[in-house]
Amino acid sequence: MENLVQFVSKNLEQGAEPFKGIADAGQATVNFSAIMPSMVLTCFGLLLLMVVAFSPKGKSGPVAGLSLFALAVTGALSIAGWNSTEIGFVGTVALDNFATFFSLIFLLAAGLTILMSGDYLKREGCTITEYYPIIIFVTAGAMWMASGTELITIFLGLEVLSIGLYILAGIFRNNLKSNEAGLKYFLLGAFSTGFLLYGIALTYGATGTTRLAGIASYISANGDVTSSPLLLAGMVLMAVGFLFKVGAAPFHMWTPDVYQGAPTPITAFMSAGPKAAALAAFIRVFMLGLEGMKVDWSMLFWIVAVLTMIVGNFMAIQQTNLKRMLAYSSIAHAGYALVGLVAANAIGMSGILFYMLVYTFMNIGAFGVLVLIGKKGEENLTLDGVAGMGYKSPVLAVVFSIFLFALMGIPPTAGFTGKFYIFAGAVESGYIWLAIIGVLNSAVSLYYYLRVMVSMYFRPGTEDFSWIKPGAAITVSLVIALAGVLYLGILPGAVMEMAKLAAF
Amino acid sequence: MITLNHYLVLSAILFSLGTLGVLTRRNAIVIFMSVELMLNAVNLTFISFSSYLGNLDGQVFVFFVMAVAAAEAAVGLALMIAFHRNKDSIDVEEFNLLKW
C-alpha cells in the first residue's frame, strides 16, 4: 500500500501520463457534489425498479408518484447548486450553470411526460410499469450529457439516454407500430453511434486526449493541427453522430417514423428532453473542445441548419397525420436551434438554452393535447379526425391552438421570444441571410399549423369528442405547459437572464 | 514492421465494410452484426492510437464501448424478438407501417 502511495506521488511530481488530467483540471478530488443531482436521480431510478419488481403485476402502485418526487428532489438539488461550479472526477464532469439549466429542462420534460402518461397507458392497455424508471434513467443520462466535459462521459450519457429511448419507443410489445418504431430507432441509433465513436477516436488520435479542455488547449498550442485530415474527419464524424441525435437533416430520416410509432407521451419526451441533451453535448464539444476550428464547423452547420429548416417545414406540409406533422415540425425546430449554434455568440447560445426551455413547454403541451384527443390505437389523430373539435370540445381546442401559435412563433407566446433571441444572435454575428431564411421558414410553417386550426374550427365533423375526459394529472401537465408558454412569451426577462448566466 | 498506419487503414476498411453491410443487408440481425463490426473497428482505432501515444485514455474508452455494445445488444435483440413475434420476420423490408 505504501509503495503504491509513493508510486502515485512520484508520478504526480513527474507529471506522468496517467495523471495528466489532474493538471488539466486543477482538481484532484473525486468531488461527489459534481454529480449529486444525477446520482440522486439514478438511485431513485434503481429504487423504483425494485418497487416495480415487488408490486403485483399490472399494478403500478406509487411508481408514478415516486418518479415525480424523485424529479422534484433532483430539481431542488440542481437549483441549490445554481451559480456554483463544481468540477469532479478529475475534470471529467462539470456541474456549472450550463449543466444545471439543461438539467432543469430535462427534469421538466420528464415530469410533464410522467404526468400525462398514466391515463394514456391505461387506455392503450400497457401494464409495463418499468416505463417510469426508464424515463428516470433516460433523464439521468441526459444530465450526464449536459455536464460531461470529457468525451467518455458524454458518450456514456448519450448511450444511457439512447438505450432507454429504444426501449421506451418499443414498449408496447403487442403493437406492431411501436415494435417497428423501436427497432428502426435502435438500428439507426446504433449506426449513428458508430459514426460518433469513430469521430471521437480520430479526434483522440489527432489531439492525444479525450478531455474537451485538453483538446482545446492542444488545438490552440498547435495551430497547424486544424488542417490535419485526422482532426477534420473526426470533427465531421462527431457532428454526424450528434446531428443524428438532434434530428437534423440529412440525418432526420428516423424522426418521423419513430415519433409516429412511439407512444405519444414518449414522443413528447423524445422531442424535448433528449433533443435538448444532444444540443447541450453538441454545444459543449464544439464550443469548448473544437472552438479553434470554428471556421470549419460554422460553415458546415450553416448548411445543415438551412437544410434542416427547409426539409422539416416543407415535409410537414404534406402530412395528414398529426403526430407525423409534429415530428417534421420538430425537425424544423432543431434547425432553428442550430441557427443559434452557427451564430456562436453570447446571445445565440443563451438563445438556444431559452429556446429549448420554450420548446419543451410548447411541444410537450401540443403532444399532451394529442394524448387526450386520441382514441385507443390513435387512428383518429389526423387532420380529418379533429374536424369540428373547436365547437364540441372548445377549451381543449383553444389550448391546442395556443400551443400551435407558440410553435409558429406568434407573439405573445413564448415561441416568438425564443425565435427572436436566436435570430438576433445570428444577425449580430453577421449571418443575416441565415436569419432571413429562418424567418421565411417560420412563415412557411404557418401553413401547416393553421391547417390544423382550420380543420378544428371551420370543417364540419361527425365526431362528438365525448371520449375526451381529462384526468387530474394530465390537466396539471397541460396547465403547467400553458403557463410556461404564456409566461415566457410575455415576461421572458428573468429566465433569459438565467440563460445568459448559463451560456458560455 | 507494422506501424500505426497499418492499423488505421485496417480499421478504416473494417469500418467501411460495416457501413456497407448496414446499408445493403436486409436482415435486421445481420445489420446489427455490421454495426458491431463498425464498433470493433473503432475499438481497434482507439487501441492503436492509445499504444502509439502511450496514453491510457483510449484503452479505457474501449472498455466502455464494449460495455455499451453489450447493453445495446440486449435491448436490440429484445426488440427484434418482439417484432418477430408479431410479424414472423425481421426483414427490414417488412418495416412498412410507418412511412409517408
Coordinates of C-alpha atoms in Angstrom, one line a residue:
Chain A
M1 CA 0.0 0.0 0.0
E2 CA 2.7 2.4 1.0
N3 CA 4.6 1.5 -2.2
L4 CA 1.5 2.5 -4.2
V5 CA 1.2 5.8 -2.5
Q6 CA 4.9 6.5 -3.1
F7 CA 4.5 5.5 -6.7
V8 CA 1.5 7.7 -7.2
S9 CA 3.1 10.7 -5.6
K10 CA 6.3 10.2 -7.6
N11 CA 4.3 10.0 -10.7
L12 CA 2.4 13.1 -9.8
E13 CA 5.7 15.0 -9.3
Q14 CA 6.9 14.0 -12.7
G15 CA 3.5 14.7 -14.3
A16 CA 3.4 11.2 -15.7
E17 CA 0.8 10.3 -18.3
P18 CA -2.0 8.5 -16.4
F19 CA -2.4 11.5 -14.1
K20 CA -2.1 14.1 -16.8
G21 CA -5.8 15.1 -16.5
I22 CA -5.3 16.3 -12.9
A23 CA -3.1 19.1 -14.1
D24 CA -5.5 19.9 -16.8
A25 CA -8.5 20.2 -14.5
G26 CA -6.8 21.6 -11.5
Q27 CA -8.9 19.4 -9.3
A28 CA -7.6 16.2 -8.0
T29 CA -10.5 15.1 -5.9
V30 CA -13.5 12.9 -6.8
N31 CA -15.9 15.5 -5.6
F32 CA -19.3 13.8 -5.5
S33 CA -21.1 17.2 -5.4
A34 CA -20.4 17.5 -9.1
I35 CA -22.7 14.6 -9.8
M36 CA -25.1 14.9 -6.8
P37 CA -28.3 15.6 -8.7
S38 CA -27.9 12.9 -11.3
M39 CA -26.6 10.4 -8.7
V40 CA -29.7 11.0 -6.5
L41 CA -31.9 10.6 -9.6
T42 CA -30.2 7.3 -10.6
C43 CA -30.6 5.9 -7.0
F44 CA -34.2 6.8 -7.1
G45 CA -34.4 5.0 -10.5
L46 CA -32.9 1.9 -9.1
L47 CA -35.2 2.1 -6.1
L48 CA -38.2 2.4 -8.4
L49 CA -37.2 -0.6 -10.4
M50 CA -37.3 -2.5 -7.1
V51 CA -40.7 -1.1 -6.3
V52 CA -41.9 -2.2 -9.7
A53 CA -40.4 -5.7 -9.3
F54 CA -42.1 -6.3 -6.0
S55 CA -45.6 -4.9 -6.8
P56 CA -48.3 -7.2 -8.2
K57 CA -48.4 -7.4 -11.9
G58 CA -50.2 -4.6 -13.7
K59 CA -50.4 -2.5 -10.5
S60 CA -48.1 0.5 -10.8
G61 CA -48.8 1.4 -7.2
P62 CA -46.9 4.5 -6.2
V63 CA -44.4 4.3 -9.0
A64 CA -45.6 7.4 -11.0
G65 CA -45.9 9.5 -7.9
L66 CA -42.5 8.4 -6.6
S67 CA -40.9 9.2 -10.0
L68 CA -42.4 12.7 -9.8
F69 CA -41.0 13.0 -6.3
A70 CA -37.6 11.9 -7.5
L71 CA -37.6 14.5 -10.3
A72 CA -38.7 17.2 -7.8
V73 CA -35.9 16.3 -5.3
T74 CA -33.3 16.3 -8.2
G75 CA -34.7 19.6 -9.4
A76 CA -34.3 21.1 -5.9
L77 CA -30.8 19.9 -5.7
S78 CA -30.0 21.3 -9.1
I79 CA -31.4 24.7 -8.2
A80 CA -29.5 24.7 -5.0
G81 CA -26.3 24.4 -7.0
W82 CA -27.1 27.4 -9.2
N83 CA -24.1 29.7 -9.6
S84 CA -21.6 27.4 -8.1
T85 CA -19.4 25.5 -10.4
E86 CA -18.4 22.0 -9.2
I87 CA -15.8 20.1 -11.1
G88 CA -15.4 16.5 -10.3
F89 CA -13.8 13.2 -11.2
V90 CA -10.5 14.7 -12.3
G91 CA -12.2 17.1 -14.6
T92 CA -14.5 14.8 -16.5
V93 CA -17.7 16.3 -15.0
A94 CA -18.6 19.9 -14.5
L95 CA -21.8 20.9 -12.8
D96 CA -21.9 24.5 -13.9
N97 CA -24.9 26.8 -14.7
F98 CA -25.0 25.4 -18.3
A99 CA -25.4 21.9 -17.0
T100 CA -27.9 23.0 -14.3
F101 CA -30.1 24.9 -16.8
F102 CA -30.2 22.0 -19.2
S103 CA -30.8 19.5 -16.3
L104 CA -33.9 21.6 -15.3
I105 CA -35.2 21.4 -18.9
F106 CA -34.8 17.5 -18.8
L107 CA -36.4 17.2 -15.4
L108 CA -39.3 19.4 -16.5
A109 CA -39.8 17.4 -19.7
A110 CA -39.7 14.1 -17.8
G111 CA -42.1 15.5 -15.2
L112 CA -44.7 16.7 -17.8
T113 CA -44.4 13.4 -19.6
I114 CA -45.0 11.3 -16.5
L115 CA -48.0 13.4 -15.6
M116 CA -49.6 12.7 -19.0
S117 CA -48.7 9.0 -19.1
G118 CA -50.9 7.4 -16.5
D119 CA -54.2 7.7 -18.3
Y120 CA -52.6 7.0 -21.7
L121 CA -51.0 3.8 -20.6
K122 CA -54.3 2.7 -19.1
R123 CA -56.2 3.5 -22.3
E124 CA -53.7 1.6 -24.5
G125 CA -53.6 -1.4 -22.2
C126 CA -50.0 -1.2 -21.3
T127 CA -49.1 -2.9 -18.0
I128 CA -45.3 -2.4 -18.1
T129 CA -44.6 -0.2 -15.2
E130 CA -40.8 -0.2 -15.8
Y131 CA -41.9 2.7 -18.1
Y132 CA -41.4 5.2 -15.3
P133 CA -38.0 4.1 -14.0
I134 CA -36.7 4.0 -17.6
I135 CA -37.8 7.6 -18.1
I136 CA -35.8 8.4 -14.9
F137 CA -32.7 6.7 -16.3
V138 CA -33.0 8.5 -19.6
T139 CA -33.2 11.8 -17.7
A140 CA -30.1 10.9 -15.7
G141 CA -28.3 10.1 -19.0
A142 CA -29.3 13.4 -20.4
M143 CA -27.9 15.1 -17.3
W144 CA -24.6 13.4 -17.7
M145 CA -24.5 14.5 -21.3
A146 CA -25.1 18.1 -20.3
S147 CA -22.5 18.0 -17.5
G148 CA -19.8 15.9 -19.3
T149 CA -16.6 17.8 -20.1
E150 CA -14.9 14.7 -21.4
L151 CA -15.8 12.6 -24.5
I152 CA -16.1 9.3 -22.5
T153 CA -18.6 10.9 -20.1
I154 CA -20.6 12.4 -22.9
F155 CA -20.7 9.2 -24.8
L156 CA -21.8 7.2 -21.8
G157 CA -24.6 9.7 -21.1
L158 CA -25.7 9.6 -24.7
E159 CA -25.9 5.8 -24.7
V160 CA -27.8 5.6 -21.4
L161 CA -30.2 8.0 -22.9
S162 CA -30.4 6.3 -26.3
I163 CA -30.8 2.7 -24.9
G164 CA -33.5 3.9 -22.6
L165 CA -35.3 5.5 -25.5
Y166 CA -35.1 2.4 -27.7
I167 CA -37.0 0.5 -25.0
L168 CA -39.5 3.3 -24.5
A169 CA -40.2 3.7 -28.2
G170 CA -40.9 -0.1 -28.5
I171 CA -42.5 -0.6 -25.1
F172 CA -46.0 -1.6 -26.5
R173 CA -44.8 -5.1 -27.3
N174 CA -48.0 -6.2 -29.0
N175 CA -48.4 -3.1 -31.1
L176 CA -46.7 -3.5 -34.5
K177 CA -46.2 0.2 -35.0
S178 CA -44.5 0.5 -31.6
N179 CA -42.3 -2.5 -32.4
E180 CA -41.3 -1.0 -35.7
A181 CA -40.6 2.4 -34.2
G182 CA -38.4 0.8 -31.6
L183 CA -36.5 -1.4 -34.0
K184 CA -35.9 1.4 -36.5
Y185 CA -34.7 3.7 -33.8
F186 CA -32.4 1.1 -32.5
L187 CA -30.8 0.1 -35.8
L188 CA -30.3 3.7 -37.0
G189 CA -29.3 4.9 -33.5
A190 CA -26.6 2.2 -33.2
F191 CA -25.5 3.0 -36.7
S192 CA -25.0 6.7 -35.8
T193 CA -23.3 5.7 -32.6
G194 CA -20.7 4.0 -34.8
F195 CA -20.0 7.3 -36.6
L196 CA -19.9 9.3 -33.4
L197 CA -17.4 6.9 -31.9
Y198 CA -15.2 6.9 -35.0
G199 CA -15.2 10.6 -34.9
I200 CA -14.1 10.6 -31.2
A201 CA -11.4 8.0 -32.0
L202 CA -9.9 10.1 -34.7
T203 CA -10.1 13.3 -32.6
Y204 CA -8.4 11.4 -29.8
G205 CA -5.7 10.3 -32.2
A206 CA -5.1 13.8 -33.5
T207 CA -5.0 15.6 -30.2
G208 CA -4.0 12.8 -27.8
T209 CA -6.7 13.4 -25.2
T210 CA -10.5 12.9 -24.8
R211 CA -10.8 15.9 -22.4
L212 CA -12.5 18.8 -24.1
A213 CA -10.3 21.3 -22.3
G214 CA -7.3 19.2 -23.4
I215 CA -8.4 19.1 -27.0
A216 CA -8.9 22.9 -26.9
S217 CA -5.5 23.6 -25.5
Y218 CA -3.9 21.2 -27.9
I219 CA -5.5 22.9 -30.8
S220 CA -4.5 26.4 -29.7
A221 CA -1.0 25.3 -29.0
N222 CA -0.6 23.5 -32.4
G223 CA -2.3 25.7 -34.9
D224 CA -1.4 23.5 -37.9
V225 CA -3.5 20.6 -36.5
T226 CA -6.7 22.4 -37.6
S227 CA -5.9 21.4 -41.2
S228 CA -4.9 17.8 -40.4
P229 CA -7.2 15.4 -42.1
L230 CA -7.4 13.3 -39.0
L231 CA -9.0 16.0 -36.9
L232 CA -11.2 17.3 -39.7
A233 CA -12.6 13.8 -40.3
G234 CA -13.0 13.4 -36.6
M235 CA -14.9 16.6 -36.3
V236 CA -17.2 15.8 -39.2
L237 CA -18.0 12.3 -38.0
M238 CA -18.7 13.6 -34.4
A239 CA -21.0 16.2 -36.0
V240 CA -22.8 13.4 -37.9
G241 CA -23.4 11.5 -34.7
F242 CA -24.7 14.5 -32.8
L243 CA -26.8 15.7 -35.7
F244 CA -28.5 12.4 -35.9
K245 CA -29.5 12.6 -32.2
V246 CA -30.7 16.2 -32.7
G247 CA -32.7 15.0 -35.7
A248 CA -31.2 17.4 -38.2
A249 CA -31.3 16.9 -42.0
P250 CA -29.9 15.0 -43.8
F251 CA -29.9 12.6 -40.7
H252 CA -33.5 13.1 -39.9
M253 CA -35.0 10.0 -41.7
W254 CA -35.7 8.2 -38.4
T255 CA -37.5 11.1 -36.7
P256 CA -41.0 10.9 -38.4
D257 CA -41.2 7.1 -38.3
V258 CA -40.1 6.8 -34.7
Y259 CA -42.2 9.8 -33.5
Q260 CA -45.3 8.4 -35.2
G261 CA -44.9 4.9 -33.9
A262 CA -43.8 5.5 -30.3
P263 CA -46.3 6.0 -27.5
T264 CA -47.4 9.7 -27.7
P265 CA -46.1 10.8 -24.2
I266 CA -42.7 9.2 -25.2
T267 CA -42.8 11.1 -28.5
A268 CA -43.4 14.3 -26.5
F269 CA -40.5 13.5 -24.2
M270 CA -38.1 12.5 -27.0
S271 CA -38.7 15.6 -28.9
A272 CA -38.0 17.8 -25.9
G273 CA -35.6 16.3 -23.4
P274 CA -33.2 14.1 -25.5
K275 CA -33.1 16.7 -28.3
A276 CA -32.0 19.3 -25.8
A277 CA -29.5 16.9 -24.3
A278 CA -28.0 16.3 -27.7
L279 CA -27.8 20.0 -28.3
A280 CA -26.1 20.5 -24.9
A281 CA -23.4 18.0 -25.7
F282 CA -23.1 19.5 -29.1
I283 CA -22.5 23.0 -27.7
R284 CA -20.0 21.6 -25.1
V285 CA -18.0 19.7 -27.7
F286 CA -17.9 22.3 -30.4
M287 CA -17.8 25.5 -28.4
L288 CA -15.4 24.2 -25.7
G289 CA -13.4 21.5 -27.3
L290 CA -13.3 22.4 -31.0
E291 CA -13.6 26.2 -30.7
G292 CA -10.3 26.5 -32.6
M293 CA -12.0 25.0 -35.6
K294 CA -14.9 27.4 -35.7
V295 CA -14.2 28.5 -39.2
D296 CA -14.7 24.9 -40.4
W297 CA -17.7 23.9 -38.4
S298 CA -19.7 27.2 -38.7
M299 CA -19.8 26.7 -42.5
L300 CA -20.9 23.1 -42.1
F301 CA -23.7 23.9 -39.6
W302 CA -24.8 26.9 -41.7
I303 CA -25.7 24.4 -44.5
V304 CA -27.1 21.8 -42.1
A305 CA -29.3 24.5 -40.3
V306 CA -30.8 25.7 -43.6
L307 CA -31.3 22.2 -44.9
T308 CA -33.0 21.1 -41.7
M309 CA -35.4 24.1 -41.6
I310 CA -36.4 23.6 -45.2
V311 CA -36.8 19.8 -45.1
G312 CA -38.7 20.0 -41.8
N313 CA -41.1 22.6 -42.9
F314 CA -41.8 21.5 -46.4
M315 CA -42.2 17.9 -45.5
A316 CA -44.6 18.8 -42.7
I317 CA -46.9 20.5 -45.2
Q318 CA -47.7 17.2 -46.9
Q319 CA -48.6 15.3 -43.7
T320 CA -52.1 14.5 -42.6
N321 CA -51.2 12.5 -39.5
L322 CA -50.8 15.0 -36.7
K323 CA -48.1 13.1 -34.8
R324 CA -46.1 12.8 -38.1
M325 CA -46.7 16.5 -38.8
L326 CA -45.4 17.5 -35.3
A327 CA -42.4 15.2 -35.9
Y328 CA -41.4 17.1 -39.0
S329 CA -42.1 20.3 -37.2
S330 CA -39.6 19.2 -34.5
I331 CA -37.0 18.7 -37.3
A332 CA -37.6 22.3 -38.3
H333 CA -37.3 23.4 -34.7
A334 CA -33.9 21.6 -34.4
G335 CA -32.9 23.7 -37.5
Y336 CA -33.8 27.0 -35.6
A337 CA -31.8 25.8 -32.6
L338 CA -28.8 25.1 -34.9
V339 CA -29.0 28.7 -36.2
G340 CA -28.0 29.8 -32.7
L341 CA -25.1 27.4 -32.8
V342 CA -23.9 28.9 -36.1
A343 CA -24.1 32.3 -34.6
A344 CA -21.9 31.1 -31.7
N345 CA -22.1 34.3 -29.7
A346 CA -23.4 35.0 -26.3
I347 CA -26.9 35.9 -27.4
G348 CA -27.2 33.0 -29.8
M349 CA -26.0 30.5 -27.1
S350 CA -28.4 31.8 -24.4
G351 CA -31.0 31.9 -27.2
I352 CA -30.6 28.1 -27.7
L353 CA -30.9 27.5 -23.9
F354 CA -34.0 29.7 -23.7
Y355 CA -35.5 28.2 -26.9
M356 CA -35.1 24.6 -25.7
L357 CA -37.0 25.5 -22.5
V358 CA -39.7 27.2 -24.5
Y359 CA -39.8 24.3 -26.9
T360 CA -40.2 21.8 -24.0
F361 CA -43.3 23.7 -22.8
M362 CA -44.9 24.2 -26.2
N363 CA -44.2 20.8 -27.8
I364 CA -45.0 18.7 -24.8
G365 CA -48.2 20.7 -24.5
A366 CA -49.1 20.1 -28.1
F367 CA -48.4 16.3 -27.8
G368 CA -50.4 16.3 -24.4
V369 CA -53.4 17.6 -26.3
L370 CA -52.9 14.8 -28.8
V371 CA -52.8 12.3 -25.9
L372 CA -56.2 13.5 -24.9
I373 CA -57.8 13.6 -28.4
G374 CA -56.6 10.1 -29.4
K375 CA -58.8 7.0 -29.1
K376 CA -57.3 3.6 -28.4
G377 CA -54.8 2.9 -31.2
E378 CA -54.7 6.6 -32.2
E379 CA -56.0 6.1 -35.7
N380 CA -58.0 9.3 -35.3
L381 CA -55.0 11.7 -34.9
T382 CA -55.4 13.1 -38.4
L383 CA -56.5 16.4 -39.9
D384 CA -59.9 14.8 -40.6
G385 CA -60.0 13.4 -37.1
V386 CA -60.0 16.8 -35.4
A387 CA -62.7 18.3 -37.7
G388 CA -65.3 20.1 -35.7
M389 CA -63.4 19.8 -32.4
G390 CA -63.5 23.6 -32.0
Y391 CA -67.2 23.5 -31.1
K392 CA -67.5 20.1 -29.4
S393 CA -64.6 20.5 -27.1
P394 CA -63.9 24.2 -27.0
V395 CA -61.5 24.5 -24.1
L396 CA -59.1 21.9 -25.4
A397 CA -59.3 23.3 -28.9
V398 CA -58.3 26.8 -27.6
V399 CA -55.4 25.2 -25.6
F400 CA -54.2 23.3 -28.7
S401 CA -54.4 26.5 -30.7
I402 CA -52.3 28.4 -28.2
F403 CA -49.6 25.7 -28.4
L404 CA -49.7 25.7 -32.2
F405 CA -49.4 29.5 -32.2
A406 CA -46.4 29.1 -30.0
L407 CA -44.8 26.6 -32.4
M408 CA -45.4 29.1 -35.2
G409 CA -43.7 31.8 -33.2
I410 CA -46.6 34.3 -32.9
P411 CA -46.5 36.8 -30.1
P412 CA -47.4 37.0 -27.2
T413 CA -46.5 33.3 -26.9
A414 CA -43.0 32.1 -25.9
G415 CA -42.3 30.7 -29.4
F416 CA -41.9 34.3 -30.6
T417 CA -39.4 35.4 -27.9
G418 CA -37.4 32.2 -28.3
K419 CA -37.0 32.6 -32.1
F420 CA -36.4 36.3 -31.7
Y421 CA -33.3 35.7 -29.5
I422 CA -31.9 33.0 -31.8
F423 CA -32.3 35.1 -34.9
A424 CA -31.0 38.2 -33.1
G425 CA -27.9 36.2 -32.3
A426 CA -27.5 35.2 -36.0
V427 CA -27.8 38.8 -37.1
E428 CA -25.3 40.0 -34.5
S429 CA -22.8 37.5 -35.8
G430 CA -23.4 38.8 -39.4
Y431 CA -25.4 35.8 -40.6
I432 CA -28.2 38.0 -41.9
W433 CA -29.1 35.6 -44.7
L434 CA -29.4 32.7 -42.2
A435 CA -31.8 34.8 -40.1
I436 CA -33.8 35.7 -43.2
I437 CA -34.1 32.1 -44.3
G438 CA -35.2 31.2 -40.7
V439 CA -37.9 33.8 -40.7
L440 CA -39.1 32.8 -44.2
N441 CA -39.3 29.2 -42.9
S442 CA -41.4 30.3 -39.9
A443 CA -43.7 31.8 -42.4
V444 CA -44.0 28.5 -44.3
S445 CA -44.7 26.7 -41.0
L446 CA -47.8 28.9 -40.6
Y447 CA -49.5 26.9 -43.3
Y448 CA -49.4 23.5 -41.7
Y449 CA -50.1 24.7 -38.2
L450 CA -53.0 26.9 -39.3
R451 CA -54.4 24.0 -41.3
V452 CA -55.0 22.1 -38.1
M453 CA -56.9 25.1 -36.7
V454 CA -58.9 25.4 -39.9
S455 CA -59.8 21.8 -39.5
M456 CA -60.9 22.2 -35.9
Y457 CA -63.0 25.3 -36.4
F458 CA -64.2 25.5 -40.0
R459 CA -64.8 22.0 -41.0
P460 CA -67.9 20.1 -40.1
G461 CA -67.1 17.0 -38.1
T462 CA -69.0 13.8 -37.5
E463 CA -67.4 13.0 -34.1
D464 CA -68.8 14.3 -30.8
F465 CA -65.5 14.0 -29.0
S466 CA -67.3 12.7 -25.9
W467 CA -64.3 10.4 -25.1
I468 CA -62.2 13.3 -24.1
K469 CA -62.1 13.1 -20.3
P470 CA -59.0 14.9 -19.0
G471 CA -57.8 13.4 -15.8
A472 CA -56.3 15.5 -13.0
A473 CA -52.7 14.6 -13.8
I474 CA -52.8 15.5 -17.5
T475 CA -54.7 18.6 -16.7
V476 CA -51.9 19.7 -14.4
S477 CA -49.4 18.9 -17.1
L478 CA -51.2 21.0 -19.7
V479 CA -51.7 23.9 -17.3
I480 CA -48.0 24.0 -16.5
A481 CA -47.1 23.9 -20.2
L482 CA -49.6 26.6 -21.0
A483 CA -48.4 28.8 -18.1
G484 CA -44.9 28.3 -19.3
V485 CA -45.7 29.2 -22.9
L486 CA -47.5 32.4 -21.8
Y487 CA -45.1 33.5 -19.0
L488 CA -42.0 33.1 -21.2
G489 CA -43.8 34.9 -24.0
I490 CA -44.9 37.9 -22.0
L491 CA -42.1 38.2 -19.4
P492 CA -39.1 36.5 -20.8
G493 CA -36.6 38.7 -19.0
A494 CA -35.9 36.8 -15.8
V495 CA -35.4 33.4 -17.5
M496 CA -33.4 35.0 -20.2
E497 CA -31.1 36.4 -17.6
M498 CA -30.6 32.9 -16.2
A499 CA -29.9 31.6 -19.7
K500 CA -27.3 34.3 -20.2
L501 CA -25.6 33.2 -17.0
A502 CA -25.7 29.6 -18.1
A503 CA -24.4 30.1 -21.7
F504 CA -20.7 30.2 -22.4
Chain B
M1 CA 7.2 -3.8 -39.4
I2 CA 3.6 -3.0 -38.6
T3 CA 3.1 0.7 -38.0
L4 CA 0.3 2.9 -36.8
N5 CA -0.8 3.5 -40.3
H6 CA -1.4 -0.2 -41.0
Y7 CA -3.7 -0.4 -38.0
L8 CA -5.6 2.7 -39.0
V9 CA -6.0 1.5 -42.6
L10 CA -7.2 -1.9 -41.3
S11 CA -9.8 -0.3 -39.0
A12 CA -10.9 2.1 -41.7
I13 CA -11.5 -0.9 -44.0
L14 CA -13.4 -2.7 -41.3
F15 CA -15.5 0.4 -40.6
S16 CA -16.4 0.8 -44.2
L17 CA -17.3 -2.9 -44.5
G18 CA -19.6 -2.5 -41.5
T19 CA -21.2 0.6 -43.0
L20 CA -21.7 -1.2 -46.3
G21 CA -23.3 -4.1 -44.5
V22 CA -25.7 -1.8 -42.7
L23 CA -26.7 -0.1 -46.0
T24 CA -27.1 -3.3 -48.1
R25 CA -28.3 -6.1 -45.9
R26 CA -32.0 -6.8 -45.4
N27 CA -32.0 -8.9 -42.2
A28 CA -32.1 -6.9 -39.0
I29 CA -29.7 -9.2 -37.2
V30 CA -27.1 -9.0 -39.9
I31 CA -27.5 -5.2 -39.9
F32 CA -26.9 -5.3 -36.2
M33 CA -23.8 -7.5 -36.7
S34 CA -22.5 -5.0 -39.2
V35 CA -23.0 -2.2 -36.6
E36 CA -20.9 -4.3 -34.2
L37 CA -18.2 -4.6 -36.8
M38 CA -18.2 -0.8 -37.0
L39 CA -17.8 -0.5 -33.2
N40 CA -15.0 -3.0 -33.2
A41 CA -13.2 -1.1 -36.0
V42 CA -13.5 1.9 -33.7
N43 CA -12.1 -0.1 -30.8
L44 CA -9.1 -1.0 -32.9
T45 CA -8.5 2.6 -33.8
F46 CA -8.7 3.6 -30.1
I47 CA -6.2 0.9 -29.1
S48 CA -3.7 1.6 -31.8
F49 CA -3.8 5.3 -31.0
S50 CA -3.5 4.5 -27.3
S51 CA -0.4 2.4 -27.9
Y52 CA 1.1 4.9 -30.3
L53 CA 0.5 7.9 -28.0
G54 CA 1.5 6.0 -24.8
N55 CA -1.7 7.3 -23.2
L56 CA -4.3 5.1 -21.5
D57 CA -7.5 7.1 -22.3
G58 CA -8.1 5.2 -25.5
Q59 CA -8.0 1.8 -23.8
V60 CA -10.4 3.0 -21.1
F61 CA -12.7 4.1 -23.8
V62 CA -12.6 0.7 -25.4
F63 CA -13.9 -0.9 -22.2
F64 CA -16.8 1.5 -22.1
V65 CA -17.6 0.9 -25.8
M66 CA -17.7 -2.9 -25.1
A67 CA -20.0 -2.5 -22.1
V68 CA -22.3 -0.2 -24.0
A69 CA -22.3 -2.5 -27.0
A70 CA -23.4 -5.4 -24.8
A71 CA -26.2 -3.4 -23.3
E72 CA -27.3 -2.3 -26.8
A73 CA -27.3 -5.9 -28.0
A74 CA -29.5 -6.9 -25.1
V75 CA -32.1 -4.3 -25.9
G76 CA -31.8 -4.6 -29.6
L77 CA -32.3 -8.4 -29.7
A78 CA -35.3 -8.0 -27.3
L79 CA -36.8 -5.5 -29.8
M80 CA -36.2 -7.9 -32.6
I81 CA -37.9 -10.8 -30.8
A82 CA -40.9 -8.6 -30.1
F83 CA -41.1 -7.7 -33.8
H84 CA -40.6 -11.2 -34.9
R85 CA -43.5 -12.5 -32.6
N86 CA -45.9 -10.1 -34.3
K87 CA -44.7 -10.4 -37.9
D88 CA -42.8 -13.7 -38.2
S89 CA -39.9 -11.9 -39.9
I90 CA -37.1 -9.5 -39.1
D91 CA -36.6 -8.5 -42.7
V92 CA -36.3 -4.7 -42.9
E93 CA -38.5 -4.7 -46.0
E94 CA -41.3 -5.6 -43.5
F95 CA -40.8 -2.2 -41.7
N96 CA -43.6 -0.7 -43.8
L97 CA -46.3 0.6 -41.4
L98 CA -44.7 3.9 -40.8
K99 CA -43.9 5.9 -43.9
W100 CA -45.1 8.9 -45.7

